[in-house]
Amino acid sequence: MGSRKDQDSYYRRAKQEGFAARSVYKLQEMDQRYGLLRQGMRVLDIGCHPGSWLQYAAGRVGPGGLVLGVDIQELAVDLPRWGRFIQADVLKLTPAEVLAVAPAFDVVLSDVAPRTTGVRHADEAASLAMLEAVFDLALAVLRPGGSFLAKVYFGPGVDQLIHQVKGRFKLGKGHKPAASKAASKEIYILGRELKNALPQVDTQTEG
Ligand SMILES: C[S@@+](CC[C@H](N)C(=O)[O-])C[C@H]1O[C@@H](n2cnc3c(N)ncnc32)[C@H](O)[C@@H]1O
């Protein structure tokens, strides 16, 4: 799993199936395993260039849904009419810019990855900063009951973030898909069923 040979075959398969990148098979596996995407859903995809996750998500949600991609780089694929794209830095993107496209999202995906420097702790810190920004954005744009899936390079602070995800979602966990390179430190953080943003006030009084 995740060997060089497997990676080459994922690459060839993506080309044959018309996907812009082999990373589509990581999303496909997690979607099949956790049932993330359905017809009619609104999906935000952060760090979407070249566009394979957007292509896949657009197919899953269909014409009754919406996919919105965000990346600092231009998109490399054509989107169907229910696809939108914002060219932006996720560290500066505001919830208002996202909510101008749709009032709330069912799923927030992020495959965003900083440009790696080779200095491990610097790359891990940059990845964690992006994950934190994506998590904050997700909490602001997801509907209650919505889902969150985001990549991070595993390092200091990630366990704490998983803990925070567990606090805000009914289920929170880390997952390493088979299509992820074995040598890569990346993992995906999953949050299922966002709890209501506001604490429930008990209006019942005894007696
Ligand atoms: C691994 S690629 C995503 C691949 C994509 N999921 C696909 O399947 O085609 C990571 C992306 O994160 C983007 N990225 C890096 N830093 C970013 C930032 N600060 N804001 C937005 N996008 C960023 C990069 O431009 C790159 O396209």
mmCIF file of C-alpha atoms and ligand atoms in Angstrom:
data_model
loop_
_atom_site.group_PDB
_atom_site.id
_atom_site.type_symbol
_atom_site.label_atom_id
_atom_site.label_comp_id
_atom_site.label_asym_id
_atom_site.label_seq_id
_atom_site.Cartn_x
_atom_site.Cartn_y
_atom_site.Cartn_z
ATOM 1 C CA MET A 1 0.000 0.000 0.000
ATOM 2 C CA GLY A 2 1.267 3.438 -0.893
ATOM 3 C CA SER A 3 4.428 1.996 -2.561
ATOM 4 C CA ARG A 4 6.102 3.611 -5.577
ATOM 5 C CA LYS A 5 4.506 0.975 -7.869
ATOM 6 C CA ASP A 6 1.051 1.689 -6.436
ATOM 7 C CA GLN A 7 1.599 5.441 -6.878
ATOM 8 C CA ASP A 8 2.462 4.949 -10.568
ATOM 9 C CA SER A 9 -0.684 2.896 -11.073
ATOM 10 C CA TYR A 10 -2.831 5.563 -9.321
ATOM 11 C CA TYR A 11 -1.250 8.135 -11.651
ATOM 12 C CA ARG A 12 -2.026 6.078 -14.779
ATOM 13 C CA ARG A 13 -5.563 5.371 -13.589
ATOM 14 C CA ALA A 14 -6.232 9.071 -12.934
ATOM 15 C CA LYS A 15 -5.076 9.910 -16.464
ATOM 16 C CA GLN A 16 -7.252 7.191 -17.987
ATOM 17 C CA GLU A 17 -10.305 8.241 -15.984
ATOM 18 C CA GLY A 18 -9.860 11.937 -16.822
ATOM 19 C CA PHE A 19 -8.967 13.166 -13.313
ATOM 20 C CA ALA A 20 -6.462 15.995 -12.917
ATOM 21 C CA ALA A 21 -4.470 14.253 -10.143
ATOM 22 C CA ARG A 22 -4.053 10.862 -8.499
ATOM 23 C CA SER A 23 -5.024 12.402 -5.156
ATOM 24 C CA VAL A 24 -8.623 11.819 -6.285
ATOM 25 C CA TYR A 25 -8.286 8.213 -5.067
ATOM 26 C CA LYS A 26 -7.620 9.356 -1.501
ATOM 27 C CA LEU A 27 -10.900 11.280 -1.495
ATOM 28 C CA GLN A 28 -12.730 8.442 -3.228
ATOM 29 C CA GLU A 29 -11.548 5.943 -0.616
ATOM 30 C CA MET A 30 -12.547 8.182 2.304
ATOM 31 C CA ASP A 31 -15.883 8.997 0.667
ATOM 32 C CA GLN A 32 -16.619 5.291 0.158
ATOM 33 C CA ARG A 33 -15.538 4.454 3.684
ATOM 34 C CA TYR A 34 -17.289 7.275 5.521
ATOM 35 C CA GLY A 35 -20.157 8.157 3.126
ATOM 36 C CA LEU A 36 -19.239 11.833 2.953
ATOM 37 C CA LEU A 37 -20.758 13.008 -0.322
ATOM 38 C CA ARG A 38 -24.306 12.715 -1.625
ATOM 39 C CA GLN A 39 -26.475 14.132 -4.400
ATOM 40 C CA GLY A 40 -27.551 17.727 -3.827
ATOM 41 C CA MET A 41 -24.853 18.590 -1.269
ATOM 42 C CA ARG A 42 -22.910 21.859 -1.112
ATOM 43 C CA VAL A 43 -19.180 21.205 -0.847
ATOM 44 C CA LEU A 44 -16.292 23.575 -0.157
ATOM 45 C CA ASP A 45 -12.900 22.250 -1.352
ATOM 46 C CA ILE A 46 -9.874 24.178 -0.060
ATOM 47 C CA GLY A 47 -6.516 23.792 -1.809
ATOM 48 C CA CYS A 48 -8.322 22.428 -4.865
ATOM 49 C CA HIS A 49 -5.724 22.923 -7.645
ATOM 50 C CA PRO A 50 -5.327 21.194 -10.080
ATOM 51 C CA GLY A 51 -8.906 20.063 -9.459
ATOM 52 C CA SER A 52 -9.322 16.290 -9.126
ATOM 53 C CA TRP A 53 -11.218 16.490 -5.815
ATOM 54 C CA LEU A 54 -13.510 19.120 -7.331
ATOM 55 C CA GLN A 55 -14.103 16.925 -10.387
ATOM 56 C CA TYR A 56 -14.939 13.965 -8.151
ATOM 57 C CA ALA A 57 -17.128 15.985 -5.750
ATOM 58 C CA ALA A 58 -18.992 17.634 -8.645
ATOM 59 C CA GLY A 59 -19.854 14.182 -9.980
ATOM 60 C CA ARG A 60 -21.033 12.972 -6.565
ATOM 61 C CA VAL A 61 -23.239 15.978 -5.732
ATOM 62 C CA GLY A 62 -24.653 16.328 -9.254
ATOM 63 C CA PRO A 63 -26.495 19.281 -10.829
ATOM 64 C CA GLY A 64 -28.684 19.797 -7.743
ATOM 65 C CA GLY A 65 -25.596 20.439 -5.603
ATOM 66 C CA LEU A 66 -22.747 22.929 -5.551
ATOM 67 C CA VAL A 67 -18.958 22.649 -5.387
ATOM 68 C CA LEU A 68 -16.828 25.653 -4.499
ATOM 69 C CA GLY A 69 -13.056 25.381 -4.901
ATOM 70 C CA VAL A 70 -10.455 27.678 -3.347
ATOM 71 C CA ASP A 71 -6.743 27.815 -4.189
ATOM 72 C CA ILE A 72 -3.957 30.356 -4.577
ATOM 73 C CA GLN A 73 -3.307 28.831 -8.000
ATOM 74 C CA GLU A 74 -5.690 28.899 -10.952
ATOM 75 C CA LEU A 75 -7.789 25.837 -11.557
ATOM 76 C CA ALA A 76 -6.527 23.411 -14.232
ATOM 77 C CA VAL A 77 -9.893 21.807 -15.067
ATOM 78 C CA ASP A 78 -13.264 22.932 -16.385
ATOM 79 C CA LEU A 79 -16.112 22.809 -13.895
ATOM 80 C CA PRO A 80 -19.758 21.979 -14.569
ATOM 81 C CA ARG A 81 -22.313 24.766 -14.125
ATOM 82 C CA TRP A 82 -22.738 23.859 -10.437
ATOM 83 C CA GLY A 83 -19.015 24.507 -9.830
ATOM 84 C CA ARG A 84 -17.460 27.763 -8.595
ATOM 85 C CA PHE A 85 -13.886 28.814 -7.891
ATOM 86 C CA ILE A 86 -12.288 31.541 -5.769
ATOM 87 C CA GLN A 87 -8.593 32.260 -6.241
ATOM 88 C CA ALA A 88 -7.432 33.143 -2.713
ATOM 89 C CA ASP A 89 -5.011 32.396 0.097
ATOM 90 C CA VAL A 90 -6.844 30.292 2.692
ATOM 91 C CA LEU A 91 -4.979 32.099 5.480
ATOM 92 C CA LYS A 92 -6.716 35.332 4.392
ATOM 93 C CA LEU A 93 -10.055 34.009 3.166
ATOM 94 C CA THR A 94 -13.040 35.175 5.235
ATOM 95 C CA PRO A 95 -16.238 33.220 5.960
ATOM 96 C CA ALA A 96 -18.197 36.097 4.349
ATOM 97 C CA GLU A 97 -16.440 35.500 0.999
ATOM 98 C CA VAL A 98 -17.428 31.822 1.139
ATOM 99 C CA LEU A 99 -20.973 32.462 2.376
ATOM 100 C CA ALA A 100 -21.490 34.925 -0.493
ATOM 101 C CA VAL A 101 -21.573 31.838 -2.753
ATOM 102 C CA ALA A 102 -23.977 29.740 -0.639
ATOM 103 C CA PRO A 103 -25.660 30.231 2.770
ATOM 104 C CA ALA A 104 -24.119 27.086 4.349
ATOM 105 C CA PHE A 105 -22.092 24.030 3.323
ATOM 106 C CA ASP A 106 -22.702 20.341 3.999
ATOM 107 C CA VAL A 107 -19.054 19.314 3.660
ATOM 108 C CA VAL A 108 -15.725 21.138 3.927
ATOM 109 C CA LEU A 109 -12.774 19.336 2.323
ATOM 110 C CA SER A 110 -9.177 20.482 2.452
ATOM 111 C CA ASP A 111 -6.186 18.981 0.694
ATOM 112 C CA VAL A 112 -4.251 22.198 1.144
ATOM 113 C CA ALA A 113 -0.509 21.700 1.492
ATOM 114 C CA PRO A 114 2.184 24.311 2.071
ATOM 115 C CA ARG A 115 5.157 24.405 -0.271
ATOM 116 C CA THR A 116 7.590 22.086 1.527
ATOM 117 C CA THR A 117 11.036 23.333 2.527
ATOM 118 C CA GLY A 118 12.551 20.000 3.590
ATOM 119 C CA VAL A 119 12.924 21.348 7.129
ATOM 120 C CA ARG A 120 10.585 18.969 8.899
ATOM 121 C CA HIS A 121 9.442 21.048 11.836
ATOM 122 C CA ALA A 122 8.920 24.123 9.607
ATOM 123 C CA ASP A 123 6.797 22.110 7.139
ATOM 124 C CA GLU A 124 4.767 20.578 9.981
ATOM 125 C CA ALA A 125 4.195 23.999 11.560
ATOM 126 C CA ALA A 126 3.075 25.525 8.229
ATOM 127 C CA SER A 127 0.720 22.605 7.603
ATOM 128 C CA LEU A 128 -0.754 22.865 11.108
ATOM 129 C CA ALA A 129 -1.298 26.636 10.662
ATOM 130 C CA MET A 130 -3.244 25.889 7.485
ATOM 131 C CA LEU A 131 -5.262 23.167 9.177
ATOM 132 C CA GLU A 132 -6.177 25.581 11.987
ATOM 133 C CA ALA A 133 -7.284 28.215 9.441
ATOM 134 C CA VAL A 134 -9.323 25.614 7.533
ATOM 135 C CA PHE A 135 -10.922 24.317 10.756
ATOM 136 C CA ASP A 136 -11.950 27.837 11.846
ATOM 137 C CA LEU A 137 -13.381 28.515 8.403
ATOM 138 C CA ALA A 138 -15.217 25.188 8.399
ATOM 139 C CA LEU A 139 -16.858 25.953 11.759
ATOM 140 C CA ALA A 140 -18.085 29.266 10.329
ATOM 141 C CA VAL A 141 -19.545 27.923 7.072
ATOM 142 C CA LEU A 142 -20.744 24.366 7.852
ATOM 143 C CA ARG A 143 -24.362 23.653 8.678
ATOM 144 C CA PRO A 144 -25.008 21.742 11.929
ATOM 145 C CA GLY A 145 -24.629 18.049 11.062
ATOM 146 C CA GLY A 146 -22.046 18.836 8.355
ATOM 147 C CA SER A 147 -18.721 17.051 7.784
ATOM 148 C CA PHE A 148 -15.074 18.082 7.721
ATOM 149 C CA LEU A 149 -12.088 16.335 6.096
ATOM 150 C CA ALA A 150 -8.672 17.988 6.015
ATOM 151 C CA LYS A 151 -5.075 17.015 5.355
ATOM 152 C CA VAL A 152 -2.184 17.776 7.679
ATOM 153 C CA TYR A 153 1.457 16.716 7.951
ATOM 154 C CA PHE A 154 1.535 14.846 11.226
ATOM 155 C CA GLY A 155 3.628 16.642 13.880
ATOM 156 C CA PRO A 156 3.363 18.517 17.174
ATOM 157 C CA GLY A 157 -0.075 20.018 17.797
ATOM 158 C CA VAL A 158 -1.998 17.651 15.508
ATOM 159 C CA ASP A 159 -3.268 15.424 18.344
ATOM 160 C CA GLN A 160 -4.529 18.549 20.093
ATOM 161 C CA LEU A 161 -6.372 19.608 16.962
ATOM 162 C CA ILE A 162 -7.956 16.154 16.627
ATOM 163 C CA HIS A 163 -9.088 16.636 20.216
ATOM 164 C CA GLN A 164 -10.710 19.963 19.258
ATOM 165 C CA VAL A 165 -12.415 18.311 16.269
ATOM 166 C CA LYS A 166 -13.785 15.629 18.618
ATOM 167 C CA GLY A 167 -15.197 18.409 20.796
ATOM 168 C CA ARG A 168 -17.083 20.086 17.931
ATOM 169 C CA PHE A 169 -18.181 17.017 15.927
ATOM 170 C CA LYS A 170 -19.969 13.847 17.036
ATOM 171 C CA LEU A 171 -17.051 11.839 15.599
ATOM 172 C CA GLY A 172 -13.467 13.021 15.153
ATOM 173 C CA LYS A 173 -10.481 10.937 14.038
ATOM 174 C CA GLY A 174 -7.327 10.756 11.926
ATOM 175 C CA HIS A 175 -7.135 8.536 8.813
ATOM 176 C CA LYS A 176 -4.332 7.591 6.395
ATOM 177 C CA PRO A 177 -5.792 6.510 3.018
ATOM 178 C CA ALA A 178 -4.222 3.645 1.063
ATOM 179 C CA ALA A 179 -3.560 5.974 -1.871
ATOM 180 C CA SER A 180 -1.387 8.187 0.353
ATOM 181 C CA LYS A 181 2.342 7.606 -0.150
ATOM 182 C CA ALA A 182 3.707 5.393 2.639
ATOM 183 C CA ALA A 183 6.670 7.731 3.159
ATOM 184 C CA SER A 184 4.450 10.817 3.404
ATOM 185 C CA LYS A 185 3.684 12.203 6.859
ATOM 186 C CA GLU A 186 0.252 13.323 5.698
ATOM 187 C CA ILE A 187 -2.889 12.185 7.435
ATOM 188 C CA TYR A 188 -6.487 13.329 7.077
ATOM 189 C CA ILE A 189 -8.559 14.600 9.977
ATOM 190 C CA LEU A 190 -12.213 13.700 9.789
ATOM 191 C CA GLY A 191 -15.096 15.313 11.651
ATOM 192 C CA ARG A 192 -18.602 13.858 11.204
ATOM 193 C CA GLU A 193 -21.799 15.628 12.212
ATOM 194 C CA LEU A 194 -20.988 19.099 13.438
ATOM 195 C CA LYS A 195 -22.710 19.702 16.745
ATOM 196 C CA ASN A 196 -24.957 22.744 16.990
ATOM 197 C CA ALA A 197 -22.782 25.829 17.213
ATOM 198 C CA LEU A 198 -24.700 27.236 20.152
ATOM 199 C CA PRO A 199 -24.976 25.332 23.445
ATOM 200 C CA GLN A 200 -28.472 23.965 24.042
ATOM 201 C CA VAL A 201 -30.228 25.913 26.784
ATOM 202 C CA ASP A 202 -32.510 23.761 28.901
ATOM 203 C CA THR A 203 -35.722 25.741 29.260
ATOM 204 C CA GLN A 204 -37.497 22.975 31.204
ATOM 205 C CA THR A 205 -37.781 23.707 34.891
ATOM 206 C CA GLU A 206 -38.548 21.074 37.440
ATOM 207 C CA GLY A 207 -41.752 20.972 39.460
HETATM 208 C C1 LIG B 1 -1.996 18.585 -2.965
HETATM 209 S S1 LIG B 1 -2.575 20.000 -3.799
HETATM 210 C C2 LIG B 1 -4.304 19.707 -3.885
HETATM 211 C C3 LIG B 1 -4.710 18.680 -4.900
HETATM 212 C C4 LIG B 1 -6.211 18.647 -5.137
HETATM 213 N N1 LIG B 1 -6.918 18.086 -3.987
HETATM 214 C C5 LIG B 1 -6.583 17.818 -6.330
HETATM 215 O O1 LIG B 1 -7.065 16.701 -6.116
HETATM 216 O O2 LIG B 1 -6.428 18.261 -7.458
HETATM 217 C C6 LIG B 1 -2.444 21.251 -2.557
HETATM 218 C C7 LIG B 1 -2.885 22.640 -3.009
HETATM 219 O O3 LIG B 1 -2.828 23.537 -1.903
HETATM 220 C C8 LIG B 1 -2.674 24.837 -2.467
HETATM 221 N N2 LIG B 1 -2.273 25.819 -1.461
HETATM 222 C C9 LIG B 1 -1.094 25.895 -0.797
HETATM 223 N N3 LIG B 1 -1.101 26.945 0.046
HETATM 224 C C10 LIG B 1 -2.320 27.541 -0.080
HETATM 225 C C11 LIG B 1 -2.921 28.671 0.539
HETATM 226 N N4 LIG B 1 -2.276 29.396 1.471
HETATM 227 N N5 LIG B 1 -4.185 29.002 0.183
HETATM 228 C C12 LIG B 1 -4.847 28.274 -0.758
HETATM 229 N N6 LIG B 1 -4.311 27.193 -1.381
HETATM 230 C C13 LIG B 1 -3.067 26.831 -1.048
HETATM 231 C C14 LIG B 1 -1.622 24.628 -3.540
HETATM 232 O O4 LIG B 1 -1.690 25.670 -4.493
HETATM 233 C C15 LIG B 1 -1.999 23.256 -4.093
HETATM 234 O O5 LIG B 1 -2.734 23.404 -5.265
#
